[in-house]
Amino acid sequence: MPRYHLTTFGCQMNAHDSERMRGLLESLGYAPSDERDDADLIVFNTCTIRGSADERFMGNLGEARRIKRERPDAVVAVGGCWAQSQKDTVFTDFPFVDIAFGPGEVNRLGEFLARERLAPVGGFTLDGRFSGELPSRRERPHQAWVQISVGCNSVCSYCIVPAVRGRERSRALADVVAEVTAQAADGVMEVTLLGQNVNSYGRDLTGEDRASFAELLAAVSGVEGIERVRYMSPHPKDIRADVIEAHRDIAEVCEHIHLPAQSGSSRVLKAMRRTYDRDRYLALVERIREGVPGIALTTDIIVGFPGETDAEFEESLSLVTEVGYDGAYTFVYSQRPGTEAGEQMADDVPPEMKSERIQRLIETVQATARQHLSRHVGTVAQVLVEGPSRSDPARLAGRTRHNTMVTFAGTGCAGQLVPVLIDGATSTTLSGRMADVATPVRA
């Protein structure tokens, strides 16, 4: 039986695509290999959103070069966004690569494997095909990613996603519900809906297929066996009143919204082409918190965008404090070829200044998140068990409805919903013990 080794870089959509690659490969008779050196097929599912992702991938690709030199029969396949961005040069620059394919061609991986012995094979169309229609091998039996759209119609000046993932295309609501229904029958309790701009779902659907994101949330939540519904990643411009109402009224829709801000400065946001300013963002936060008291908000923030001044960076720090996020993904701006910022704006914030700013931002996020997460201490949270804690296998770990990780003392197994009395909080996690109550509260 041939063996494969798959390495994933990047976002939740890449994690989803990798689950589909595993399902496809195993349906073709491949078995997973823990070690790259033992694999007949070496697959990389790549990201190119930031320069750091490229650097990590290059290090791994160098190892594949060595393996290919030692074992010429090994097949090296590179998929995902980096491959799409390098489609014109990948085989000439990296001649040891046998297969290259973009994110829109995951479903053709089997075909590429059949053809690769004849010549290097590449697939790079942007027709919006859904890898969600492929078989899947999930990392956790009780949790699943569900692809509801591909591509993005936004024109954020720093982002290469539209160039490598194409324009937005939504799956039919019936197809999404059918997939979730099959997953629930297979033991899935929690689904995370995925899209590059997930909450603009349905804008391109017509006729009888027309559906809004809020309607999709309701339909997925109505699938028997589904206890929790999440989604990643939305755009603030598309968080409408009906989405807030879904969080308020539908029991399965979790009390957490990832609300990427990217910057606290209105001038920088305009240069980023984010379509909102600081005041509009804060007004949205206020509407969300009025509609769903206690909801968890997380965000993305970039430091060192071209032209960002000290005062504008301070505005990002003050936004973190004012909103009171439960957590944040923080990034140093990196110039990406093919983007408006990369082609037309000078990367004029010095590296040492970016480094200082990211450290200050992380410290501010940690302080604010620690303070905000401490509101859970003394409450009983419903936790979906994921398994033993990585840091202490004697304890269990799982997530609350607010998407906060909890480690706790008690009994249980992966896939169980258990009540946990929270007795401690850091900037990223909660701790506690199994609660002596029959019915956990929603927290």
Coordinates of C-alpha atoms in Angstrom, one line a residue:
M1 CA 0.0 0.0 0.0
P2 CA 1.5 3.4 -1.0
R3 CA 1.9 5.9 1.8
Y4 CA 1.5 9.7 1.9
H5 CA 2.6 12.5 4.2
L6 CA 0.7 15.8 4.1
T7 CA 1.9 19.1 5.6
T8 CA -0.6 22.0 6.0
F9 CA 0.2 25.7 6.2
G10 CA -2.2 28.6 6.7
C11 CA -5.8 29.2 7.4
Q12 CA -8.9 27.1 8.4
M13 CA -9.8 26.8 4.7
N14 CA -6.5 25.1 4.1
A15 CA -7.1 22.8 7.1
H16 CA -10.4 21.9 5.5
D17 CA -8.9 21.3 2.1
S18 CA -6.2 19.0 3.7
E19 CA -8.9 16.9 5.4
R20 CA -10.4 16.5 1.9
M21 CA -7.0 15.6 0.4
R22 CA -6.6 12.9 3.1
G23 CA -10.0 11.5 2.4
L24 CA -9.4 11.4 -1.3
L25 CA -6.0 9.8 -1.0
E26 CA -7.2 7.2 1.4
S27 CA -10.1 6.4 -0.9
L28 CA -7.5 5.8 -3.6
G29 CA -5.6 3.3 -1.4
Y30 CA -3.0 5.5 0.2
A31 CA -2.2 5.1 3.9
P32 CA -0.9 8.0 6.1
S33 CA 2.7 8.2 7.0
D34 CA 3.9 9.9 10.2
E35 CA 7.3 10.5 8.6
R36 CA 8.1 12.3 5.4
D37 CA 11.1 10.1 4.8
D38 CA 8.8 7.0 4.7
A39 CA 6.3 8.4 2.3
D40 CA 5.8 7.5 -1.4
L41 CA 3.8 10.8 -1.9
I42 CA 4.8 14.0 -0.2
V43 CA 2.1 16.7 -0.3
F44 CA 2.2 20.3 0.8
N45 CA -0.9 22.4 1.2
T46 CA 0.4 25.9 1.1
C47 CA -0.4 29.5 2.2
T48 CA 1.0 32.7 0.7
I49 CA -0.8 35.3 2.7
R50 CA 2.3 36.4 4.6
G51 CA 6.0 36.2 4.0
S52 CA 6.5 34.1 7.1
A53 CA 4.3 31.4 5.5
D54 CA 6.5 31.3 2.4
E55 CA 9.6 31.0 4.6
R56 CA 8.2 28.1 6.6
F57 CA 7.2 26.3 3.4
M58 CA 10.5 26.8 1.7
G59 CA 12.3 25.1 4.6
N60 CA 10.0 22.1 4.3
L61 CA 10.3 22.1 0.5
G62 CA 14.1 21.9 0.9
E63 CA 13.7 18.6 2.8
A64 CA 11.5 17.3 0.0
R65 CA 14.3 18.1 -2.4
R66 CA 16.6 16.0 -0.4
I67 CA 14.2 13.1 -0.2
K68 CA 13.6 13.3 -4.0
R69 CA 17.3 13.2 -4.6
E70 CA 17.7 10.1 -2.4
R71 CA 14.5 8.4 -3.6
P72 CA 13.7 9.5 -7.2
D73 CA 10.5 7.5 -7.3
A74 CA 9.0 9.6 -4.5
V75 CA 6.3 12.0 -5.7
V76 CA 6.3 15.6 -4.5
A77 CA 3.0 17.5 -4.8
V78 CA 2.5 21.2 -4.0
G79 CA -1.0 22.5 -3.7
G80 CA -2.8 25.6 -2.3
C81 CA -2.3 29.3 -2.5
W82 CA 1.5 29.5 -2.9
A83 CA 1.3 27.0 -5.8
Q84 CA -1.4 29.2 -7.4
S85 CA 0.7 32.3 -7.0
Q86 CA 3.8 30.6 -8.6
K87 CA 1.9 28.8 -11.3
D88 CA 4.1 30.2 -14.2
T89 CA 7.4 29.2 -12.7
V90 CA 7.0 26.4 -10.1
F91 CA 8.3 23.6 -12.4
T92 CA 11.2 25.6 -13.7
D93 CA 12.3 27.0 -10.3
F94 CA 11.6 23.7 -8.5
P95 CA 12.2 20.9 -11.0
F96 CA 11.9 18.2 -8.3
V97 CA 8.2 19.0 -7.9
D98 CA 6.0 16.6 -9.8
I99 CA 2.5 18.0 -9.2
A100 CA 1.4 21.5 -8.5
F101 CA -2.3 22.6 -8.2
G102 CA -4.2 25.6 -6.9
P103 CA -6.9 25.6 -4.2
G104 CA -9.6 25.3 -6.9
E105 CA -8.1 21.9 -8.1
V106 CA -8.1 19.8 -4.9
N107 CA -10.7 17.6 -6.4
R108 CA -8.4 16.7 -9.3
L109 CA -5.5 15.4 -7.1
G110 CA -6.3 11.8 -8.1
E111 CA -6.2 12.7 -11.8
F112 CA -2.9 14.4 -11.3
L113 CA -1.4 11.4 -9.5
A114 CA -2.4 9.2 -12.5
R115 CA -0.8 11.6 -15.0
E116 CA 2.4 12.6 -13.2
R117 CA 4.5 9.8 -14.6
L118 CA 4.2 11.3 -18.0
A119 CA 5.2 14.9 -17.3
P120 CA 5.1 17.5 -14.5
V121 CA 1.4 18.1 -13.9
G122 CA -0.3 21.4 -12.9
G123 CA -3.8 22.5 -12.3
F124 CA -4.6 26.2 -11.7
T125 CA -8.1 27.1 -12.7
L126 CA -10.1 29.4 -10.6
D127 CA -13.6 28.0 -11.3
G128 CA -14.7 27.9 -7.7
R129 CA -15.0 24.1 -7.4
F130 CA -15.8 22.9 -3.9
S131 CA -13.4 20.6 -2.2
G132 CA -16.2 20.1 0.3
E133 CA -17.7 17.6 -2.1
L134 CA -14.8 15.2 -1.6
P135 CA -14.5 12.5 1.1
S136 CA -12.9 13.7 4.3
R137 CA -10.7 12.3 7.1
R138 CA -11.3 14.6 10.1
E139 CA -8.8 15.2 12.8
R140 CA -11.6 15.0 15.4
P141 CA -14.6 12.7 14.9
H142 CA -17.0 15.1 16.6
Q143 CA -16.0 18.4 14.9
A144 CA -16.0 19.3 11.2
W145 CA -15.1 22.1 8.9
V146 CA -17.8 22.8 6.3
Q147 CA -17.0 24.8 3.2
I148 CA -19.9 27.1 2.2
S149 CA -18.1 29.4 -0.3
V150 CA -14.9 29.9 -2.1
G151 CA -13.1 33.0 -3.3
C152 CA -13.5 36.6 -2.2
N153 CA -14.9 39.7 -3.9
S154 CA -13.3 42.2 -1.5
V155 CA -10.3 44.3 -2.7
C156 CA -8.3 44.7 0.5
S157 CA -5.1 46.3 -0.6
Y158 CA -2.8 44.0 1.4
C159 CA -4.5 40.7 0.6
I160 CA -3.7 38.2 -2.2
V161 CA -6.6 35.9 -1.6
P162 CA -8.7 37.1 -4.5
A163 CA -5.8 36.5 -6.9
V164 CA -5.2 32.9 -5.7
R165 CA -8.7 31.8 -4.7
G166 CA -10.7 33.6 -7.3
R167 CA -14.1 35.4 -7.1
E168 CA -16.6 34.4 -4.5
R169 CA -19.0 31.5 -5.2
S170 CA -21.5 30.1 -2.8
R171 CA -22.6 26.5 -2.4
A172 CA -26.3 25.8 -2.6
L173 CA -27.9 25.8 0.8
A174 CA -29.3 22.3 0.2
D175 CA -25.8 20.9 -0.5
V176 CA -24.4 22.4 2.7
V177 CA -27.3 21.0 4.8
A178 CA -26.9 17.6 3.1
E179 CA -23.2 17.5 4.0
V180 CA -23.9 18.6 7.6
T181 CA -26.6 16.0 7.9
A182 CA -24.2 13.3 6.8
Q183 CA -21.6 14.5 9.2
A184 CA -24.1 14.5 12.1
A185 CA -25.0 10.9 11.2
D186 CA -21.3 10.2 11.5
G187 CA -21.0 11.6 15.0
V188 CA -20.2 15.3 14.4
M189 CA -21.7 17.6 17.0
E190 CA -19.9 20.9 16.1
V191 CA -19.5 22.4 12.7
T192 CA -17.5 25.4 11.6
L193 CA -18.7 27.1 8.4
L194 CA -15.9 28.3 6.2
G195 CA -15.4 30.9 3.6
Q196 CA -12.9 33.6 2.7
N197 CA -15.7 36.1 3.5
V198 CA -18.1 33.6 5.1
N199 CA -20.9 36.0 6.0
S200 CA -21.4 37.3 2.5
Y201 CA -22.6 33.9 1.6
G202 CA -25.5 33.7 -0.8
R203 CA -25.1 37.1 -2.5
D204 CA -24.3 35.3 -5.8
L205 CA -27.1 32.7 -5.6
T206 CA -30.2 33.3 -7.7
G207 CA -33.8 32.0 -8.0
E208 CA -34.8 29.1 -5.8
D209 CA -31.2 28.8 -4.5
R210 CA -31.2 32.3 -3.1
A211 CA -30.4 32.3 0.6
S212 CA -28.8 34.6 3.2
F213 CA -26.1 33.7 5.6
A214 CA -28.5 34.0 8.5
E215 CA -30.9 31.6 6.8
L216 CA -28.0 29.2 6.3
L217 CA -27.2 29.4 10.0
A218 CA -30.7 28.5 10.9
A219 CA -30.8 25.6 8.4
V220 CA -27.6 24.1 9.6
S221 CA -28.6 24.5 13.3
G222 CA -31.8 22.6 12.5
V223 CA -29.9 19.4 11.6
E224 CA -30.5 16.7 14.2
G225 CA -27.4 16.0 16.2
I226 CA -25.7 19.3 15.7
E227 CA -25.1 21.0 19.0
R228 CA -22.8 23.9 18.0
V229 CA -22.4 26.0 14.9
R230 CA -19.5 28.4 14.4
Y231 CA -18.1 30.2 11.3
M232 CA -14.8 31.7 10.1
S233 CA -14.0 34.3 8.9
P234 CA -16.5 37.1 8.5
H235 CA -16.1 40.7 7.2
P236 CA -17.5 43.5 9.5
K237 CA -19.3 45.0 6.5
D238 CA -21.5 41.9 6.2
I239 CA -22.5 41.4 9.9
R240 CA -26.1 42.4 9.5
A241 CA -29.0 42.5 12.0
D242 CA -30.2 39.1 11.0
V243 CA -26.8 37.5 11.8
I244 CA -26.8 39.2 15.3
E245 CA -30.3 37.9 15.8
A246 CA -29.2 34.4 14.9
H247 CA -26.6 34.5 17.6
R248 CA -29.3 35.7 20.0
D249 CA -32.1 33.4 19.1
I250 CA -30.7 30.1 17.7
A251 CA -29.4 27.9 20.5
E252 CA -26.9 26.1 18.4
V253 CA -25.1 29.3 17.1
C254 CA -22.3 29.9 19.5
E255 CA -21.7 33.2 21.4
H256 CA -18.5 34.1 19.6
I257 CA -17.8 36.3 16.5
H258 CA -14.4 36.7 15.0
L259 CA -14.5 40.3 13.9
P260 CA -11.3 41.3 12.0
A261 CA -10.5 44.9 12.6
Q262 CA -7.0 45.0 11.0
S263 CA -6.3 48.5 12.3
G264 CA -7.7 51.0 14.8
S265 CA -6.8 53.9 12.5
S266 CA -9.5 55.2 10.1
R267 CA -6.8 56.5 7.7
V268 CA -5.0 53.1 7.6
L269 CA -8.3 51.3 7.2
K270 CA -9.1 53.4 4.2
A271 CA -5.6 52.7 2.7
M272 CA -6.3 49.0 3.4
R273 CA -9.7 49.3 1.5
R274 CA -11.6 47.8 4.4
T275 CA -14.8 49.8 3.6
Y276 CA -15.4 50.9 7.3
D277 CA -13.7 53.3 9.6
R278 CA -13.0 53.1 13.3
D279 CA -16.3 54.7 14.3
R280 CA -18.4 52.3 12.2
Y281 CA -16.5 49.3 13.5
L282 CA -17.1 50.4 17.1
A283 CA -20.8 51.0 16.4
L284 CA -21.0 47.5 15.1
V285 CA -19.4 46.1 18.2
E286 CA -22.0 48.1 20.3
R287 CA -24.9 46.6 18.3
I288 CA -23.5 43.1 18.7
R289 CA -23.0 43.4 22.4
E290 CA -26.5 45.0 22.8
G291 CA -28.0 42.1 20.9
V292 CA -26.0 39.3 22.5
P293 CA -24.7 40.3 26.0
G294 CA -21.6 38.4 27.0
I295 CA -20.7 37.4 23.5
A296 CA -17.0 36.8 22.9
L297 CA -15.2 38.9 20.3
T298 CA -11.8 38.1 18.7
T299 CA -10.0 39.9 15.9
D300 CA -7.1 40.3 13.5
I301 CA -4.8 43.3 13.7
I302 CA -1.8 44.1 11.4
V303 CA 1.0 46.4 12.5
G304 CA 3.5 48.2 10.2
F305 CA 1.2 48.7 7.3
P306 CA 2.7 51.2 4.8
G307 CA 2.6 54.7 6.2
E308 CA 1.5 53.7 9.6
T309 CA 2.6 56.4 12.1
D310 CA 3.2 56.1 15.8
A311 CA -0.1 57.8 16.5
E312 CA -2.0 55.4 14.2
F313 CA -0.4 52.4 15.8
E314 CA -1.5 53.9 19.2
E315 CA -5.1 53.9 17.8
S316 CA -4.8 50.1 17.3
L317 CA -3.7 49.7 20.9
S318 CA -6.6 51.8 22.1
L319 CA -9.1 49.9 19.9
V320 CA -8.0 46.7 21.7
T321 CA -8.6 48.2 25.1
E322 CA -11.9 49.8 24.1
V323 CA -13.4 46.7 22.5
G324 CA -12.1 44.3 25.2
Y325 CA -11.4 41.3 22.9
D326 CA -11.2 37.8 24.2
G327 CA -8.2 37.2 22.0
A328 CA -6.5 38.4 18.8
Y329 CA -4.4 37.2 15.9
T330 CA -1.6 39.7 15.5
F331 CA 0.5 40.1 12.4
V332 CA 3.4 42.1 11.1
Y333 CA 2.7 43.5 7.6
S334 CA 4.6 41.8 4.9
Q335 CA 4.6 43.0 1.3
R336 CA 2.9 40.5 -1.1
P337 CA 3.5 40.7 -4.8
G338 CA 0.3 41.0 -6.8
T339 CA -1.5 43.2 -4.2
E340 CA -2.2 46.9 -4.4
A341 CA -0.1 47.6 -1.3
G342 CA 2.7 45.4 -2.5
E343 CA 2.8 47.0 -6.0
Q344 CA 2.0 50.6 -5.2
M345 CA 3.0 51.4 -1.6
A346 CA 6.4 51.6 -0.1
D347 CA 7.1 49.2 2.8
D348 CA 8.4 52.1 4.8
V349 CA 8.0 51.0 8.4
P350 CA 11.4 49.8 9.5
P351 CA 11.6 46.1 10.7
E352 CA 12.8 47.1 14.1
M353 CA 9.8 49.4 14.5
K354 CA 7.5 46.6 13.4
S355 CA 9.1 44.3 15.9
E356 CA 8.6 46.8 18.7
R357 CA 5.0 47.5 17.7
I358 CA 4.0 43.8 17.5
Q359 CA 5.4 43.2 21.0
R360 CA 3.5 46.1 22.5
L361 CA 0.3 44.9 20.7
I362 CA 0.7 41.4 22.0
E363 CA 1.2 42.7 25.5
T364 CA -1.9 44.8 25.2
V365 CA -4.0 42.0 23.8
Q366 CA -2.8 39.6 26.6
A367 CA -3.6 42.1 29.3
T368 CA -7.1 42.9 27.9
A369 CA -7.9 39.3 27.2
R370 CA -6.9 38.2 30.7
Q371 CA -9.1 40.8 32.2
H372 CA -12.0 39.9 29.9
L373 CA -11.7 36.1 30.3
S374 CA -11.7 36.5 34.1
R375 CA -15.5 37.3 33.8
H376 CA -16.0 33.5 33.5
V377 CA -14.4 32.7 36.9
G378 CA -17.1 31.4 39.2
T379 CA -19.4 30.4 36.4
V380 CA -20.3 27.0 35.0
A381 CA -19.4 26.6 31.4
Q382 CA -20.6 24.0 28.9
V383 CA -17.4 22.4 27.5
L384 CA -17.1 20.1 24.5
V385 CA -14.3 17.7 25.4
E386 CA -11.5 17.4 22.8
G387 CA -9.3 15.0 24.8
P388 CA -6.4 15.1 27.3
S389 CA -4.7 18.4 27.8
R390 CA -1.4 18.7 25.9
S391 CA 0.3 20.4 28.8
D392 CA -1.0 18.0 31.5
P393 CA -2.4 14.7 30.2
A394 CA -3.9 14.1 33.7
R395 CA -6.4 16.9 32.9
L396 CA -9.0 17.1 30.1
A397 CA -9.2 20.0 27.5
G398 CA -12.1 21.4 25.5
R399 CA -13.8 24.6 24.4
T400 CA -16.6 26.6 25.7
R401 CA -19.3 28.0 23.5
H402 CA -17.3 31.3 23.5
N403 CA -14.5 29.3 21.8
T404 CA -12.2 29.5 24.8
M405 CA -10.0 26.6 25.6
V406 CA -10.5 25.1 29.1
T407 CA -8.3 22.6 30.9
F408 CA -10.1 20.8 33.8
A409 CA -10.0 18.0 36.3
G410 CA -12.7 15.4 35.8
T411 CA -13.7 12.4 33.7
G412 CA -15.0 12.3 30.2
C413 CA -14.0 11.5 26.6
A414 CA -13.8 13.4 23.3
G415 CA -17.1 14.5 22.0
Q416 CA -18.9 14.8 25.4
L417 CA -20.5 18.0 26.5
V418 CA -19.7 18.5 30.2
P419 CA -20.3 21.2 32.8
V420 CA -17.1 22.8 34.2
L421 CA -16.8 25.2 37.1
I422 CA -14.3 27.8 36.0
D423 CA -11.8 28.7 38.7
G424 CA -8.9 30.4 36.8
A425 CA -8.2 32.5 33.8
T426 CA -5.1 33.5 31.8
S427 CA -4.9 35.6 28.6
T428 CA -5.7 32.5 26.4
T429 CA -7.2 29.7 28.5
L430 CA -9.6 29.0 31.4
S431 CA -9.1 26.3 34.0
G432 CA -11.6 24.5 36.3
R433 CA -13.1 21.2 37.5
M434 CA -16.1 19.2 36.5
A435 CA -19.2 20.8 38.0
D436 CA -21.6 18.9 40.2
V437 CA -24.7 20.0 38.3
A438 CA -27.0 18.1 36.0
T439 CA -27.5 20.7 33.4
P440 CA -24.7 23.1 32.4
V441 CA -25.4 26.8 31.7
R442 CA -24.7 28.2 28.3
A443 CA -21.3 29.8 28.7

